[in-house]
Coordinates of C-alpha atoms and ligand atoms in Angstrom, one line a residue:
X67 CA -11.2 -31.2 11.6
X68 CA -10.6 -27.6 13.0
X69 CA -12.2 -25.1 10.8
X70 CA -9.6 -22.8 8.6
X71 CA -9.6 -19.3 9.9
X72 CA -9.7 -16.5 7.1
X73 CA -6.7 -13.8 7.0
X74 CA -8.1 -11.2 5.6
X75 CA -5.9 -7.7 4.7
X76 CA -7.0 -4.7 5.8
X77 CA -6.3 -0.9 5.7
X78 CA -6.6 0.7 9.1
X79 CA -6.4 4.8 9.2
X80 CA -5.5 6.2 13.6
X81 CA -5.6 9.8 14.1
X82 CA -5.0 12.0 16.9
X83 CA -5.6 16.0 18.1
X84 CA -4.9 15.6 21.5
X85 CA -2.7 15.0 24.4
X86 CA 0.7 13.5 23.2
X87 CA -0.7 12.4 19.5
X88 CA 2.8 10.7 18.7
X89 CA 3.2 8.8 21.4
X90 CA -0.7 7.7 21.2
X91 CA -0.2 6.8 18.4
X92 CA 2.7 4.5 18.7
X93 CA 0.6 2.9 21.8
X94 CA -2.0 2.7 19.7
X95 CA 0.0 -0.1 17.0
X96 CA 1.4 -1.3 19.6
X97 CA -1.8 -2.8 20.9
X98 CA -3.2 -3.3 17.6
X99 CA -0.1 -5.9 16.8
X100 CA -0.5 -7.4 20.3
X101 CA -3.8 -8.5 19.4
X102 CA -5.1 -11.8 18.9
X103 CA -5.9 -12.5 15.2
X104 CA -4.1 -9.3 14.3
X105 CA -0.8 -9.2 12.1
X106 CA 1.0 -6.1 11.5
X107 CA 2.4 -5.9 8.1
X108 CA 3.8 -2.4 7.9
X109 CA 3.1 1.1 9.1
X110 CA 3.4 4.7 7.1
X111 CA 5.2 7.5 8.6
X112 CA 3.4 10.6 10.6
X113 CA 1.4 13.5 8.3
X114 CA -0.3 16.5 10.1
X115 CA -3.0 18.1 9.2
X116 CA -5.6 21.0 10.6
X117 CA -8.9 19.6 12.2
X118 CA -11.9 18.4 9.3
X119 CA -15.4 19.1 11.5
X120 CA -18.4 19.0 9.4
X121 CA -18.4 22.6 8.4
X122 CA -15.2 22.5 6.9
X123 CA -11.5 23.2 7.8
X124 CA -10.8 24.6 11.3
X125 CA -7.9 25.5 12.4
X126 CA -8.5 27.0 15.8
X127 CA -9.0 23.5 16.7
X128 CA -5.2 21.7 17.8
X129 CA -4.4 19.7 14.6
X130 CA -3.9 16.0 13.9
X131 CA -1.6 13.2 13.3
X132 CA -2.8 10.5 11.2
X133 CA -0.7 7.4 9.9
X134 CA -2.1 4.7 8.0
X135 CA -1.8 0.9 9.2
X136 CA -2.1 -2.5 7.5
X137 CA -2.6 -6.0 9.0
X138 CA -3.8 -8.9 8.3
X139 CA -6.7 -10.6 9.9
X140 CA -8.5 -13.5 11.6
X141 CA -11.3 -11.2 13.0
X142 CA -14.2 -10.6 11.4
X143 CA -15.3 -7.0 11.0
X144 CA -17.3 -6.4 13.4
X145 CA -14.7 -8.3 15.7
X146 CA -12.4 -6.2 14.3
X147 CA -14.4 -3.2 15.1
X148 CA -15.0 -4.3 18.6
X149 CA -11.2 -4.3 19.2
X150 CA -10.6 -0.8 17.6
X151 CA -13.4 0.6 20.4
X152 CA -11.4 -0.9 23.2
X153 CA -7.8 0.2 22.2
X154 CA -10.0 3.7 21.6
X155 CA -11.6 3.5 25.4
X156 CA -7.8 2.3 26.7
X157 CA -6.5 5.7 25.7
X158 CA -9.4 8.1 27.3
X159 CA -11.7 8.5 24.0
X160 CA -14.8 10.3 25.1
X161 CA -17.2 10.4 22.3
X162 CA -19.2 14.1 22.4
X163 CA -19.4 15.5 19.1
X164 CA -19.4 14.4 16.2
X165 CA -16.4 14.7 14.3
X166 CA -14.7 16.3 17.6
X167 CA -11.4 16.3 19.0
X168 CA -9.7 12.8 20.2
X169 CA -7.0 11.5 21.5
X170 CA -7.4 8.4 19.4
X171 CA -9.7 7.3 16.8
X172 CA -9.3 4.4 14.7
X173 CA -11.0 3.7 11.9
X174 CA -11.6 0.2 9.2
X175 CA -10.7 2.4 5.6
X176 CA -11.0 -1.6 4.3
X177 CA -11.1 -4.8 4.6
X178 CA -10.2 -6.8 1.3
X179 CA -13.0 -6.7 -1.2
X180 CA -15.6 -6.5 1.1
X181 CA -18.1 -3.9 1.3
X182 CA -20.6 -3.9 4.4
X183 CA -23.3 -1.1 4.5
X184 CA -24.4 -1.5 8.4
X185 CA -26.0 1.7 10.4
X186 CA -22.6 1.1 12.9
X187 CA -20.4 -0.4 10.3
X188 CA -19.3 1.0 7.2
X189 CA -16.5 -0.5 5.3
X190 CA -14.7 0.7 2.7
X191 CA -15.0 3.9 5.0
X192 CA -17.5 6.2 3.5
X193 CA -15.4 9.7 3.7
X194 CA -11.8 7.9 3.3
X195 CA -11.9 8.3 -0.8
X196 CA -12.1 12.6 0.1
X197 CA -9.3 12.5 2.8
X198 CA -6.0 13.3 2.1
X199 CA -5.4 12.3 5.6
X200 CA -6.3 9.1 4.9
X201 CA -5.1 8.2 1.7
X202 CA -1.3 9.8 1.5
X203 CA -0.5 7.8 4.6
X204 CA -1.6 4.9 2.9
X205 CA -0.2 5.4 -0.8
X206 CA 3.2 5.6 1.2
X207 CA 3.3 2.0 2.2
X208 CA 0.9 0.7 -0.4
X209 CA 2.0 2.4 -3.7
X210 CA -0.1 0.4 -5.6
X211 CA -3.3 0.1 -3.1
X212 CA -7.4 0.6 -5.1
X213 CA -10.3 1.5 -2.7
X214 CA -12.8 -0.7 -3.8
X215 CA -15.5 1.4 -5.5
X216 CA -13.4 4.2 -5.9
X217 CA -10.2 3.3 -7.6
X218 CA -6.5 3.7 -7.0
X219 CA -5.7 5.7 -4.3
X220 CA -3.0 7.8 -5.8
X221 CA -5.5 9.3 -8.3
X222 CA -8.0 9.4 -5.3
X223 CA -5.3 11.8 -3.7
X224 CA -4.6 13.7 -6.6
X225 CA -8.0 14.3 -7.3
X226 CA -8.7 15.4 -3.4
X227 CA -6.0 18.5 -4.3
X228 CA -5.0 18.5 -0.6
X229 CA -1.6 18.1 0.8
X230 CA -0.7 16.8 4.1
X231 CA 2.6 18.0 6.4
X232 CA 5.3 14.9 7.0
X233 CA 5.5 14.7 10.3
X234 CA 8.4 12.2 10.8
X235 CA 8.1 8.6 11.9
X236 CA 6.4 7.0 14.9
X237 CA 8.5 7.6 17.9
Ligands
A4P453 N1 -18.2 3.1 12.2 C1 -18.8 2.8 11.0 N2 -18.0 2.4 10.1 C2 -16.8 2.4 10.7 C3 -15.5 2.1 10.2 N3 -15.3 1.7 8.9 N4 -14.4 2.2 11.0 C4 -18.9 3.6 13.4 C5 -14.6 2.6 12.3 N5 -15.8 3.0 12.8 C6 -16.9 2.9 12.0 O1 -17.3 6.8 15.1 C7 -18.7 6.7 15.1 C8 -19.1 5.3 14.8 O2 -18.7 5.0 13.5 C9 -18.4 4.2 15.6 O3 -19.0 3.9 16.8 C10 -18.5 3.0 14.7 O4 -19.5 2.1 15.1 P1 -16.5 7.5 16.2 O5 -15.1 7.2 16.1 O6 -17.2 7.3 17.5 O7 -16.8 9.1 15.9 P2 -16.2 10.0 14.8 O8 -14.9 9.4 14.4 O9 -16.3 11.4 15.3 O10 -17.3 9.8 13.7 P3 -17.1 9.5 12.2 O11 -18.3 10.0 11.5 O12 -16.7 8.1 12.0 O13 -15.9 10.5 11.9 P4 -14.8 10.3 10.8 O14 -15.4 10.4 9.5 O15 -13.9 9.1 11.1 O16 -14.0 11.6 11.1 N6 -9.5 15.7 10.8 C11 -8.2 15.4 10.6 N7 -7.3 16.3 10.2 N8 -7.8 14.1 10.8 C12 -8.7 13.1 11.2 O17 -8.3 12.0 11.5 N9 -11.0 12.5 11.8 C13 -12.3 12.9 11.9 C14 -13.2 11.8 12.2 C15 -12.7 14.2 11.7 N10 -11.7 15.1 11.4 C16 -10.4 14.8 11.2 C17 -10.1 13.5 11.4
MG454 MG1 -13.9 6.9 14.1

């Protein structure tokens, strides 16, 4: 008897301050849906908003374009995580700084109910809850979506008191 694989839904957030962010991003789904054990199930529009580096808010850094993603999937996490590196390493990520510009970065916001506390693997993502990056993208295709341990996300957004630019659909 073959073993049933789990589809799991997750929440996936891909952001971009460099190079041609838009079209990166677009790339960037597109590879994400072409992946085995990955199923897209919809896709929020652009939002733009200055660079977050750890000391705050800087805006002589070029700013980003996030969108938020969701799927469903076979992987596990860290399989999961695996894939995100190499669609990361396909479009020229060089990791330096922390927090520093990218051309891509993708990142697990969750994965179902599950909550994973590994030094390389964090999931729900540990800053996503403060991000209004993160979460407006995701309220738009998910109106009703909770962060497990945090609550719904349109009260997570509200209470962040940030606003984010529309930036149009992907290309
Ligand atoms: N990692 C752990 N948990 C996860 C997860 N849930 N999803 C590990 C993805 N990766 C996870 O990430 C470092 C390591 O985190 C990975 O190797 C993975 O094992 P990284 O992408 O190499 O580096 P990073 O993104 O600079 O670090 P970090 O701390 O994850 O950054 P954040 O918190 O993701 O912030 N400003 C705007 N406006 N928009 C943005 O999208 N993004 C960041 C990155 C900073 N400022 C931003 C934005
Ligand atoms: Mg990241």
């Amino acid at each position: 008897v073959k073993p049933r694989s789990i589809d799991l839904p997750a929440v996936l957030s891909i952001g971009s301050n460099l190079g041609d962010r838009a079209a990166t991003l677009r790339d960037a789904v597109t590879e994400l849906a072409a992946s085995p054990g990955i199923r897209l199930l919809a896709v929020s529009d652009l939002v733009e908003t200055p660079a977050l580096k750890p000391d705050g808010v800087d805006h002589a850094a070029p700013a980003y374009l996030n969108a938020a993603v969701s799927i469903m999937t076979t992987l596990r996490p860290r399989a999961l995580l695996e894939r995100i590196h190499e669609i990361e390493a396909a479009h020229g990520r060089v990791r330096q700084e922390r927090w520093g510009d990218r051309t891509l970065d993708i990142d697990i916001v969750t994965m179902d109910g599950l909550r994973i506390e590994e030094e390389d693997l964090v999931i729900p993502h540990p800053r996503a809850h403060e991000r209004a990056f993160v979460l407006a993208p995701w309220l738009q295709i998910a109106p009703d979506a909770e962060l497990p341990g945090r609550g719904r996300v349109d009260a997570l957004l509200a209470a962040t008191g940030d606003t984010v630019e529309p930036a149009g659909a992907l290309p």
